[in-house]
Coordinates of C-alpha atoms and ligand atoms in Angstrom, one line a residue:
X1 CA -20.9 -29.0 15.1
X2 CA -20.1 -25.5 15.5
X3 CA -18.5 -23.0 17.6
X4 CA -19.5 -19.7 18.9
X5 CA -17.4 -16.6 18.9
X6 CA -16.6 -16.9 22.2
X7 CA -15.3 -20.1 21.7
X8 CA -12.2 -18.7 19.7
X9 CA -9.2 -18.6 21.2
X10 CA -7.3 -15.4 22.5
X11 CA -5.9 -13.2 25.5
X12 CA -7.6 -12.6 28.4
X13 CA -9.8 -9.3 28.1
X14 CA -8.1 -6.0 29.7
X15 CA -9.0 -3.9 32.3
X16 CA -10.1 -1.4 29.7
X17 CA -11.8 -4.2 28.0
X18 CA -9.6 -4.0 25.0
X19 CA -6.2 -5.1 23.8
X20 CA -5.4 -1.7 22.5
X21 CA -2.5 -1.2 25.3
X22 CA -1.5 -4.4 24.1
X23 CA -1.2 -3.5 20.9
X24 CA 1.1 -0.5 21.5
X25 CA 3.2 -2.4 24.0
X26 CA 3.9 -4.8 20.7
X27 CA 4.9 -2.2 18.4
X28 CA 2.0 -2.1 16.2
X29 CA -0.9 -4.5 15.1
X30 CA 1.7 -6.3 13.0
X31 CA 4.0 -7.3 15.3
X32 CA 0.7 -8.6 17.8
X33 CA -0.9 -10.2 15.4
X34 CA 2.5 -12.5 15.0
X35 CA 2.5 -12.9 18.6
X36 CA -1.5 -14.2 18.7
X37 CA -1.1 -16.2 15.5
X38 CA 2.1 -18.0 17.6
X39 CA -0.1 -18.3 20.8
X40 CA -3.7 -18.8 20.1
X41 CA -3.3 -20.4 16.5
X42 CA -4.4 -19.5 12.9
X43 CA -8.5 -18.4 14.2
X44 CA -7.4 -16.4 17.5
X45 CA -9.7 -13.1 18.9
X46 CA -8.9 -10.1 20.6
X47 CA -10.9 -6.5 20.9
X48 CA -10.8 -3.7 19.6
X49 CA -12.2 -0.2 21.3
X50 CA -15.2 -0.4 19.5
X51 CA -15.4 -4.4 18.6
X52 CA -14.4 -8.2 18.9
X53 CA -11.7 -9.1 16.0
X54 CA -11.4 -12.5 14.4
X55 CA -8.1 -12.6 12.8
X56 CA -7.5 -15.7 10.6
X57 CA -3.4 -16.6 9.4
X58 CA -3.9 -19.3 7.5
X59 CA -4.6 -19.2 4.1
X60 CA -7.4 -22.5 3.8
X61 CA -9.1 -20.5 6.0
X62 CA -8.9 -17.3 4.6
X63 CA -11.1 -18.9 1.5
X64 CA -14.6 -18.6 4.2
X65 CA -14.1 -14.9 4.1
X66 CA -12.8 -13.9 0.6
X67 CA -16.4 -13.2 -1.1
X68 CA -16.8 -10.7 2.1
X69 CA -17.7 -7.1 0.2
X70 CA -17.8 -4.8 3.1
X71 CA -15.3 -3.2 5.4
X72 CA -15.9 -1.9 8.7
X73 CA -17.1 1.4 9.5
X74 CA -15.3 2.3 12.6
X75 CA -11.8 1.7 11.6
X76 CA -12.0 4.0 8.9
X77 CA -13.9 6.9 10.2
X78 CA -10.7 8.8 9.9
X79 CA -10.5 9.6 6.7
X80 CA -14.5 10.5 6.9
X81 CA -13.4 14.2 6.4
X82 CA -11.5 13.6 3.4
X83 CA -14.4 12.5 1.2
X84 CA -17.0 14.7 -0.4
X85 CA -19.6 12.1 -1.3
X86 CA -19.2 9.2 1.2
X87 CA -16.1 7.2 2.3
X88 CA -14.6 5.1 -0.7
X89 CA -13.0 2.6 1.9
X90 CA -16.5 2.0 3.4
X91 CA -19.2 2.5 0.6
X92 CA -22.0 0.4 1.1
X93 CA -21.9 -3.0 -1.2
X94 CA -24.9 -1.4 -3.6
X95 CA -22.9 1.6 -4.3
X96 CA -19.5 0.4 -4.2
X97 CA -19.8 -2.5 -6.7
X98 CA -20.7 -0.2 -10.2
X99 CA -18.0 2.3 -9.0
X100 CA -15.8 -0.4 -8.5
X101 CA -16.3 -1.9 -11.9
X102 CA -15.6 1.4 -13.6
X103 CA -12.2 2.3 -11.3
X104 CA -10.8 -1.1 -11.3
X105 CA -10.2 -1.8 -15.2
X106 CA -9.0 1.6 -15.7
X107 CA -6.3 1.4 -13.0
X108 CA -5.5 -2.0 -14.4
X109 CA -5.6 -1.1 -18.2
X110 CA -2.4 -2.6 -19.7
X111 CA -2.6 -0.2 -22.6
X112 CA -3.3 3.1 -20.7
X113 CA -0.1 1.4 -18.7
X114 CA 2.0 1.4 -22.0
X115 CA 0.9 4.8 -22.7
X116 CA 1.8 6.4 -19.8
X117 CA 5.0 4.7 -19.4
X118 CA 7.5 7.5 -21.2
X119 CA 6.3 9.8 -18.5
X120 CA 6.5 7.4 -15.6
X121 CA 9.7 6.8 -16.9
X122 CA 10.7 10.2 -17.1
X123 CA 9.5 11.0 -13.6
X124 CA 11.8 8.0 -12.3
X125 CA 15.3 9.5 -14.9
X126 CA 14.8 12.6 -13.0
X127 CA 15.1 11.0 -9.3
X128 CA 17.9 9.1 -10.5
X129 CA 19.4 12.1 -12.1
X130 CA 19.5 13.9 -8.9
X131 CA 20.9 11.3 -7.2
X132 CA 23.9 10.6 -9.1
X133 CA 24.7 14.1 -8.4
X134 CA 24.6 14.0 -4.9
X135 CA 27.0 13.3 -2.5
X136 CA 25.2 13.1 0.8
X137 CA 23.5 9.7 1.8
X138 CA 19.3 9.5 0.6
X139 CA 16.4 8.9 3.0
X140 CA 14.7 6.2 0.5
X141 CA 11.2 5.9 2.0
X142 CA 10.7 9.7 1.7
X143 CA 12.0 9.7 -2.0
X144 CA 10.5 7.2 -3.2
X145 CA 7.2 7.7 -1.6
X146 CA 7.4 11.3 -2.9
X147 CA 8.7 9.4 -6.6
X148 CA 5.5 6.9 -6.3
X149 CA 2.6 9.7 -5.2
X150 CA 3.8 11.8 -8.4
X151 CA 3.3 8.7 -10.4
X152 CA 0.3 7.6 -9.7
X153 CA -1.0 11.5 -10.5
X154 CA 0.4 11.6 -13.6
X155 CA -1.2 8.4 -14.7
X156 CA -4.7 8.9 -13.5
X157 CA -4.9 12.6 -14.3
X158 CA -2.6 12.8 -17.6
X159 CA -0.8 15.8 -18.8
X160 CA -3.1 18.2 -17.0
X161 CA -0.8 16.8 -13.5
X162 CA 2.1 18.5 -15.3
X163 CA 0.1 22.2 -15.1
X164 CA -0.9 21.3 -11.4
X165 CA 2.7 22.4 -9.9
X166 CA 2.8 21.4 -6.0
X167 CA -0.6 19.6 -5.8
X168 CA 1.2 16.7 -5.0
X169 CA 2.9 17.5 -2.2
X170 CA 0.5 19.3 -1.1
X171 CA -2.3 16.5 -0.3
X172 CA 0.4 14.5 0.8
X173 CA 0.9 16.7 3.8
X174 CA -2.7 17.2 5.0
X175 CA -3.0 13.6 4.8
X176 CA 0.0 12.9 6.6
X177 CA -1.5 15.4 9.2
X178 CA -4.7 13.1 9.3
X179 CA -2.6 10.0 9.9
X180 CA -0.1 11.6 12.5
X181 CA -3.4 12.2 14.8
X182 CA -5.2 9.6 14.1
X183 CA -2.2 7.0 15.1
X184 CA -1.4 9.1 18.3
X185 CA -5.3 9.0 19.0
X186 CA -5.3 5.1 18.6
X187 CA -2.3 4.7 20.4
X188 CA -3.7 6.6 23.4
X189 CA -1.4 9.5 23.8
X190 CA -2.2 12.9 24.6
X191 CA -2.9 15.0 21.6
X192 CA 0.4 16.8 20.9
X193 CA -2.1 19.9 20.4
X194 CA -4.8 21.2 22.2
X195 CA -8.4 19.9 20.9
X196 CA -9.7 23.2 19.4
X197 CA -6.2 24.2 17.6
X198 CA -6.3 20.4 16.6
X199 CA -9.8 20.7 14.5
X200 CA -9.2 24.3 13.3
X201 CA -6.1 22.7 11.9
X202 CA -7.3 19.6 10.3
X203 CA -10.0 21.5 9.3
X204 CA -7.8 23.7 7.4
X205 CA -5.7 20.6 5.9
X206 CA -8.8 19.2 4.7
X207 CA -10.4 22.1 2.9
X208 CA -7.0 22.7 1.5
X209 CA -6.4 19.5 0.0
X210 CA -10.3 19.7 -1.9
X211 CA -9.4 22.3 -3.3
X212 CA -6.3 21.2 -4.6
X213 CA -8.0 18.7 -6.0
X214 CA -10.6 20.6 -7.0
X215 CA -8.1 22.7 -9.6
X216 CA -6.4 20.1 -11.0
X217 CA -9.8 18.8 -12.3
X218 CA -11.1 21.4 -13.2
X219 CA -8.2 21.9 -15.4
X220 CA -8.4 18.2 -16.7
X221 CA -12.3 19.1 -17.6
X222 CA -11.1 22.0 -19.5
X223 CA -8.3 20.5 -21.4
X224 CA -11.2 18.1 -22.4
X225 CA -13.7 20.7 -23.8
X226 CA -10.9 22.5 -25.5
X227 CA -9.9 19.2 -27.4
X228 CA -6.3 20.4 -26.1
X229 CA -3.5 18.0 -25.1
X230 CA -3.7 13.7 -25.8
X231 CA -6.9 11.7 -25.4
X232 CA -7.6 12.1 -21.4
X233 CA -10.0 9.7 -21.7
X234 CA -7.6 6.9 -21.1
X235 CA -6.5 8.7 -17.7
X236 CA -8.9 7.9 -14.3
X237 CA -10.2 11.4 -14.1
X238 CA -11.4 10.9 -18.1
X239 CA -12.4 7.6 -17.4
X240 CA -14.9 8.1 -14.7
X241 CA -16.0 11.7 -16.0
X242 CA -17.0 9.3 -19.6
X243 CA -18.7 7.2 -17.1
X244 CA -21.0 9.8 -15.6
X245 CA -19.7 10.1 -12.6
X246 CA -20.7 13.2 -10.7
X247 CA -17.5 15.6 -9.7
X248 CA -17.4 15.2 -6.3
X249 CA -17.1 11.3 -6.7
X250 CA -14.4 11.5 -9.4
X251 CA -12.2 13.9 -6.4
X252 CA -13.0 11.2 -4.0
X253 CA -11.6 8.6 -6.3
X254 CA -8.4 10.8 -7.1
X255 CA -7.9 11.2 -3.8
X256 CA -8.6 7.4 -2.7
X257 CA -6.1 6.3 -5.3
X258 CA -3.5 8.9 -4.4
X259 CA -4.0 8.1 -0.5
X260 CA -3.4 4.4 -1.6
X261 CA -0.5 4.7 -3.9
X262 CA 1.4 7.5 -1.8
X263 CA 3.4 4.9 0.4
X264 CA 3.0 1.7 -0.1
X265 CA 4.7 1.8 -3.8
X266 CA 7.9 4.0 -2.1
X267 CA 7.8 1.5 0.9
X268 CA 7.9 -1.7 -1.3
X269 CA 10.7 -0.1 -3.8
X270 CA 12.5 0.7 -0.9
X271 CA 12.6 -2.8 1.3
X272 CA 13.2 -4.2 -1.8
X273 CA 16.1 -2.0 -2.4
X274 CA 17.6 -2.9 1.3
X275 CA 17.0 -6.6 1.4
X276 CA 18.9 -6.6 -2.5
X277 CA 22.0 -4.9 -0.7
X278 CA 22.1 -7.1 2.4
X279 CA 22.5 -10.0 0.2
X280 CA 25.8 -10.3 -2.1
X281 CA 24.4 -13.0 -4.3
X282 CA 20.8 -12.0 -5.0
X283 CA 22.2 -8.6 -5.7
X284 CA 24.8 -9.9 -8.3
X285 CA 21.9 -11.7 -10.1
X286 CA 19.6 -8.6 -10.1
X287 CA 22.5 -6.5 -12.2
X288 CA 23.2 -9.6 -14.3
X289 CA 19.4 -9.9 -15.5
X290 CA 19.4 -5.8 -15.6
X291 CA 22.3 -5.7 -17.7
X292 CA 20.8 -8.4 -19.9
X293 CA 17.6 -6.8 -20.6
X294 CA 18.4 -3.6 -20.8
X295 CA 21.8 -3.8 -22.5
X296 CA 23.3 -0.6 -22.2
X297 CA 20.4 1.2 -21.8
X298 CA 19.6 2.9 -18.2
X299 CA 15.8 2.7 -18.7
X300 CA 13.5 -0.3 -19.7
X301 CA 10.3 0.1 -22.2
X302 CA 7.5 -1.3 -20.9
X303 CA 7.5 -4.4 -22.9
X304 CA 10.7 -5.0 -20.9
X305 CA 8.8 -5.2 -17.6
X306 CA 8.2 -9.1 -18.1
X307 CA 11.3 -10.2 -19.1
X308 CA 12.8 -9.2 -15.4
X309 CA 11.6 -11.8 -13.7
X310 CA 14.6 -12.4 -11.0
X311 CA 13.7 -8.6 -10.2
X312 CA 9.8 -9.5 -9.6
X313 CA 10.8 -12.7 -7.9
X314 CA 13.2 -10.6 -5.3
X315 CA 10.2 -8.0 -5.0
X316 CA 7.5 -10.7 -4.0
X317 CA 10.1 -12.3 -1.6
X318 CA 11.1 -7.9 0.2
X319 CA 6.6 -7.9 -0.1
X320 CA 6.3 -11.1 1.8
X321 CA 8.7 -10.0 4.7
X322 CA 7.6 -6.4 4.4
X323 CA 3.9 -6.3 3.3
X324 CA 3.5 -2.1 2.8
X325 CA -0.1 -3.0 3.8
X326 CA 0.2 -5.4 7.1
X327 CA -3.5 -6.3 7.7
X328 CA -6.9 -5.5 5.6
X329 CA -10.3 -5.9 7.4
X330 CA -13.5 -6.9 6.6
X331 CA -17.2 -7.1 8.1
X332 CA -19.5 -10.2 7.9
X333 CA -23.4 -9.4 6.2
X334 CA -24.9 -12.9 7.0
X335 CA -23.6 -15.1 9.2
X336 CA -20.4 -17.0 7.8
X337 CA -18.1 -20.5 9.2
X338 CA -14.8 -20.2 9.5
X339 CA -12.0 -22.9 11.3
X340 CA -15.6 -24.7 12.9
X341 CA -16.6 -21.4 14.5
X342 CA -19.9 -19.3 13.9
X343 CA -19.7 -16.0 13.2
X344 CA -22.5 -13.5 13.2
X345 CA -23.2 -11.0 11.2
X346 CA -21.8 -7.8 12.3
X347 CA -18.6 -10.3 13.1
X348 CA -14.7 -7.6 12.4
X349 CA -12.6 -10.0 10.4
X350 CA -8.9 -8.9 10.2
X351 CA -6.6 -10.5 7.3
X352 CA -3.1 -10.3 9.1
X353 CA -0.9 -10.0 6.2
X354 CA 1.9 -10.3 7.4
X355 CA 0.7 -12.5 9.9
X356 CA -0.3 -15.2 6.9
X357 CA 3.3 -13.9 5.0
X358 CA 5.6 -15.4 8.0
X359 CA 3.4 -18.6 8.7
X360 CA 6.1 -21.6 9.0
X361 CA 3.7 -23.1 8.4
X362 CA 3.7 -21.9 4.9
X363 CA 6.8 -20.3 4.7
X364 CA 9.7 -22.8 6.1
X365 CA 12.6 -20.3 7.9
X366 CA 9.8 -17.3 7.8
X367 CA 12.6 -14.9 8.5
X368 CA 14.9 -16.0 5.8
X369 CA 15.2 -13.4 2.3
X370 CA 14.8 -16.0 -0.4
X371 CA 13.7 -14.9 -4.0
X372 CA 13.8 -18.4 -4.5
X373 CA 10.6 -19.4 -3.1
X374 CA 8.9 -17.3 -6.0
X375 CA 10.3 -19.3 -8.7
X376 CA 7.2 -20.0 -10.8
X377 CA 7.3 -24.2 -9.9
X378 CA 8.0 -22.9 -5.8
X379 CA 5.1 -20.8 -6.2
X380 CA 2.7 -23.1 -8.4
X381 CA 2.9 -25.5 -5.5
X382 CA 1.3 -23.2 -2.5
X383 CA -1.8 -21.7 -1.9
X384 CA -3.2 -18.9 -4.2
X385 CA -3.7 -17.1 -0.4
X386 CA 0.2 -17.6 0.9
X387 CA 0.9 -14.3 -0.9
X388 CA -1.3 -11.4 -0.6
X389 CA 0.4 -7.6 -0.5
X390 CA -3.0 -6.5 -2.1
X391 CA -5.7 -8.1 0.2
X392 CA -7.9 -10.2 -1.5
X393 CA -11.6 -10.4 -2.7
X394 CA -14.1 -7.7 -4.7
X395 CA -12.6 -5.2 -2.3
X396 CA -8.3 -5.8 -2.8
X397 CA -6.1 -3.0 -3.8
X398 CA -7.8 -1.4 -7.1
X399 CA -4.1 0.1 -7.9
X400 CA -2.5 -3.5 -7.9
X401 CA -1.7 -3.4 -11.5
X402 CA -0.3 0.0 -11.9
X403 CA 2.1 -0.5 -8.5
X404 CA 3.4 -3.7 -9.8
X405 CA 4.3 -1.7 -13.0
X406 CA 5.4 1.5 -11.2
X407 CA 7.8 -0.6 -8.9
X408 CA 9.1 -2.6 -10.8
X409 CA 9.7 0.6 -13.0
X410 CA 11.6 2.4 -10.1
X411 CA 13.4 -1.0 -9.1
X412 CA 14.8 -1.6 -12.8
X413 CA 16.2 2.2 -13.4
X414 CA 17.6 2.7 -9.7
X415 CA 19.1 -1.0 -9.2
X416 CA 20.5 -0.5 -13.2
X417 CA 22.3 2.5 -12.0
X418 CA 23.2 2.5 -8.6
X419 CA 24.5 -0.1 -5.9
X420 CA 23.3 0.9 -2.5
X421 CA 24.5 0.7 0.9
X422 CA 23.2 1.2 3.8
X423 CA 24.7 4.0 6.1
X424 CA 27.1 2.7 8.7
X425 CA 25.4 2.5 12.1
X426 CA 21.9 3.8 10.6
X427 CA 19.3 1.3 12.0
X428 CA 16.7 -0.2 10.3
X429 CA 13.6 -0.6 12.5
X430 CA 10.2 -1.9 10.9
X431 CA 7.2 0.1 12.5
X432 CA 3.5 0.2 11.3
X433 CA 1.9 3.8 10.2
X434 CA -0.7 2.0 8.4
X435 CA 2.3 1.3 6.3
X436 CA 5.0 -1.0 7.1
X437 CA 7.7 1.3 6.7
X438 CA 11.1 1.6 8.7
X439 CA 10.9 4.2 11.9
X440 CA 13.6 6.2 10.7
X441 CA 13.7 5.9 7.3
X442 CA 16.8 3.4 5.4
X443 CA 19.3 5.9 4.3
X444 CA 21.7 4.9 2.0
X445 CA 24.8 5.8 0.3
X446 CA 24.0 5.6 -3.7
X447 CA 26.9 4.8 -6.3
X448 CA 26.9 4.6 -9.7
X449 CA 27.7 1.5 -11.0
Ligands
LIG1 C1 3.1 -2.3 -3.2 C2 2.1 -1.5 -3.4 C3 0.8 -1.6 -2.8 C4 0.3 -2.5 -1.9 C5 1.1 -3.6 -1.2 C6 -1.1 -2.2 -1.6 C7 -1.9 -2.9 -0.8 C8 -3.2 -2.6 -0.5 C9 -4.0 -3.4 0.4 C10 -3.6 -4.6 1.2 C11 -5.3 -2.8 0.3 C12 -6.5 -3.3 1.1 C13 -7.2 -4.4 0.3 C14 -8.2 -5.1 1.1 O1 -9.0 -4.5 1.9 O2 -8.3 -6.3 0.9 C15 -5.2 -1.7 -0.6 C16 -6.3 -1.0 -1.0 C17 -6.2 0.1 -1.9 N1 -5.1 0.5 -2.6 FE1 -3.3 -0.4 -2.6 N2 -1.4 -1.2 -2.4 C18 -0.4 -0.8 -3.1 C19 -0.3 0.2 -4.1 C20 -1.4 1.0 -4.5 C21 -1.3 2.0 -5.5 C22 -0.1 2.3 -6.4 C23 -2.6 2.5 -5.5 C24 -3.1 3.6 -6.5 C25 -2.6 3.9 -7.6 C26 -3.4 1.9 -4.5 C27 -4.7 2.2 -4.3 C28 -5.5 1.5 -3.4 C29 -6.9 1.8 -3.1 C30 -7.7 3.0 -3.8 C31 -7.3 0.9 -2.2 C32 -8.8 0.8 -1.7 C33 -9.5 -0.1 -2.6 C34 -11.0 -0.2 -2.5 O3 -11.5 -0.1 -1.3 O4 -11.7 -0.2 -3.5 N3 -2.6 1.0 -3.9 N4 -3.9 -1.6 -1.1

């Protein structure tokens, strides 16, 4: 027999009739999804401005609502302005589905992954260059998430990135400006500038980051008909213009995949990067599997990538305790059981990634930093769901394959050549900006080794 919605567990409604106070007084939806999993258990409710939110920790559970194909609407109106020809994150099922299948195999192309990897590899030397000549500590989230964004433009646009100067940097900031208001707006401050000057600005941010876009295309589409520069077909941009796509969709895309890769790459390379130098022993078996692989070189071929597997078992472990992307959601089409309650269709379901990631359930001393538990027999043994940085379902990460390769790219040239330490008295504090990144950066001192 079945329960209702109502039936699920969670904290008294509000004043305001949501828990959005709550979730500011917690330090993010992270942090009070933890704190509901603790109290209410692995199917707990709480509300949301706009709706009720079933948020499920466990990953048995999690299998009712993995086939779910849409997201909701509301949560992502945000980035509304940013798309020309619909919202990627929302598109309908019908549309999203043929789009999907042309976007996901070309992000995930292990060839087009070799083939870019010189220049991915080049963009990483020259980070690393710089930083060996530097004296002054380095704010790693905002390098590497700078490293990461011009990565993932030079693999899905190809050479023509090269030719597109600033671009980068440039849609970075007006979506940055997006994000700034959008988490001050869902937090419930005052605007920190007045409405009008606010639209006229993001107005402005927006229009300057399509046409950005709309350049660097252009130029791609030209390259093309001039037969100039390597086959661009096996970048995104070639990919989906081969595929018939119309312009305006293949910016959308661009932009979608360069909004997704920006910080979550940089945030992962960078946890990964702290955790390593916290612990003595983990960090003398990274440079001891680097120094065998690479054997005096300072930069591994792409072939090398799967041979480091200490360095992808201590990335997994810095993903599980730092999941870039803490939560995914979904929205039920038909009505759907889950933990013996009903829910209808219509029903906001949150994935609480980190949530499910510090389960002790699952994950015996939740807290602890132990690339152990992703040996292969330690994770053959536990639920395909335990683990999932990249959401799950027809609708997880599209640019799972490229980050794993992009990270573990970063992670293998900087950990090869530097040990890092983190700046005495500089505090590390995890906060949520839709990443999971640390409040004020981790700054670190950088020496060769
Ligand atoms: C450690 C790195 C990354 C993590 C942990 C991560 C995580 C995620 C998660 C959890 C989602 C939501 C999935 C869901 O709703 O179930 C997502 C979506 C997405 N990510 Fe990533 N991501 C990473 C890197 C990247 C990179 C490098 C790119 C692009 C090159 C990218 C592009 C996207 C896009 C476009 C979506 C929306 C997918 C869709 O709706 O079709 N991500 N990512």
């Amino acid at each position: 027999m079945l329960s209702e919605l109502t039936d699920i567990p969670g904290p008294p409604p509000s004043g305001d009739g949501h828990h959005m106070g709550a979730i500011a007084a917690a330090g993010g939806l992270h942090t009070f999804q933890l704190d509901l999993h603790r109290r209410y258990g692995d199917v707990a409710r709480f509300r949301l401005p706009h709706s009720t939110v079933v948020s499920v920790a466990d990953p048995v559970l999690l299998e009712a609502t993995v086939r779910l194909n849409e997201r909701p609407a509301e949560l992502f109106r945000f980035l509304d302005p940013f798309f020309e020809s619909g919202n990627l994150q929302v598109l309908p099922e019908r549309e999203y589905v043929p789009w999907r299948r042309v976007v996901l195999p070309a992000m995930s192309d292990h060839a087009a992954h070799a083939a870019s990897f010189p220049r991915l590899a080049a963009e990483v030397e020259r980070v690393a260059d710089r930083w060996a000549a530097r004296r002054e500590p380095v704010a790693l989230q905002h390098e590497l998430n700078n490293l990461a964004l011009r990565m993932v433009c030079s693999y899905a646009m190809g050479d023509a990135f090269d030719a597109a100067g600033d671009l980068a940097e440039r849609i970075v900031s007006a979506f940055q400006f997006l994000l700034d208001h959008f988490i001050h707006e869902m937090r419930g401050g005052e605007p920190p500038i007045p409405p009008g000057e606010r639209r006229r600005r993001v107005e402005q941010a927006v229009e300057q980051a399509q046409w950005t876009l709309r350049e660097a295309i252009t130029e791609v589409v030209e390259r093309r008909a001039a037969g100039r520069g390597r086959s661009d077909s096996a970048d995104l941009v070639g990919v989906l213009l081969d595929a018939g796509w119309p312009m305006g969709r293949v910016r959308d895309t661009l932009l979608g995949e360069m909004m997704g890769g920006h910080h979550t790459s940089g945030v992962a390379t960078s946890w990964t990067l702290h955790l390593v130098s916290l612990h003595p022993e983990v960090e003398r078996r990274l440079h001891a599997e680097l120094d065998d692989v690479l054997r005096g070189r300072t930069t591994p071929d792409h072939a090398d990538l799967r041979r480091l597997r200490y360095l992808e078992m201590a990335l997994n472990e810095s993903m599980r305790l730092y999941p870039p992307a803490p939560y995914a959601a979904r929205e039920t089409t038909t009505e759907i059981s889950v933990g013996g309650y009903r829910l209808p269709t219509g029903t906001t379901i949150l994935h609480p990634i980190w949530a499910v990631h510090r389960n002790p359930r699952v994950w015996p001393e939740p807290d602890r930093f132990d690339p152990e538990r992703f040996a292969p027999a330690a994770a053959a043994s536990r639920h395909r769901l335990a683990f999932l940085p990249f959401g799950i379902g027809p609708r997880h990460c599209s640019g799972a394959g490229f980050a794993s390769v992009q990270i573990r790219l970063m992670l293998a040239v900087l950990a090869r050549r530097f040990r890092f330490r983190l700046v005495q008295g500089h505090v590390v504090t995890p906060v949520e900006r839709f990443v999971l990144c640390a409040e004020d950066d981790i700054r670190m001192t950088v020496t060769a080794r």
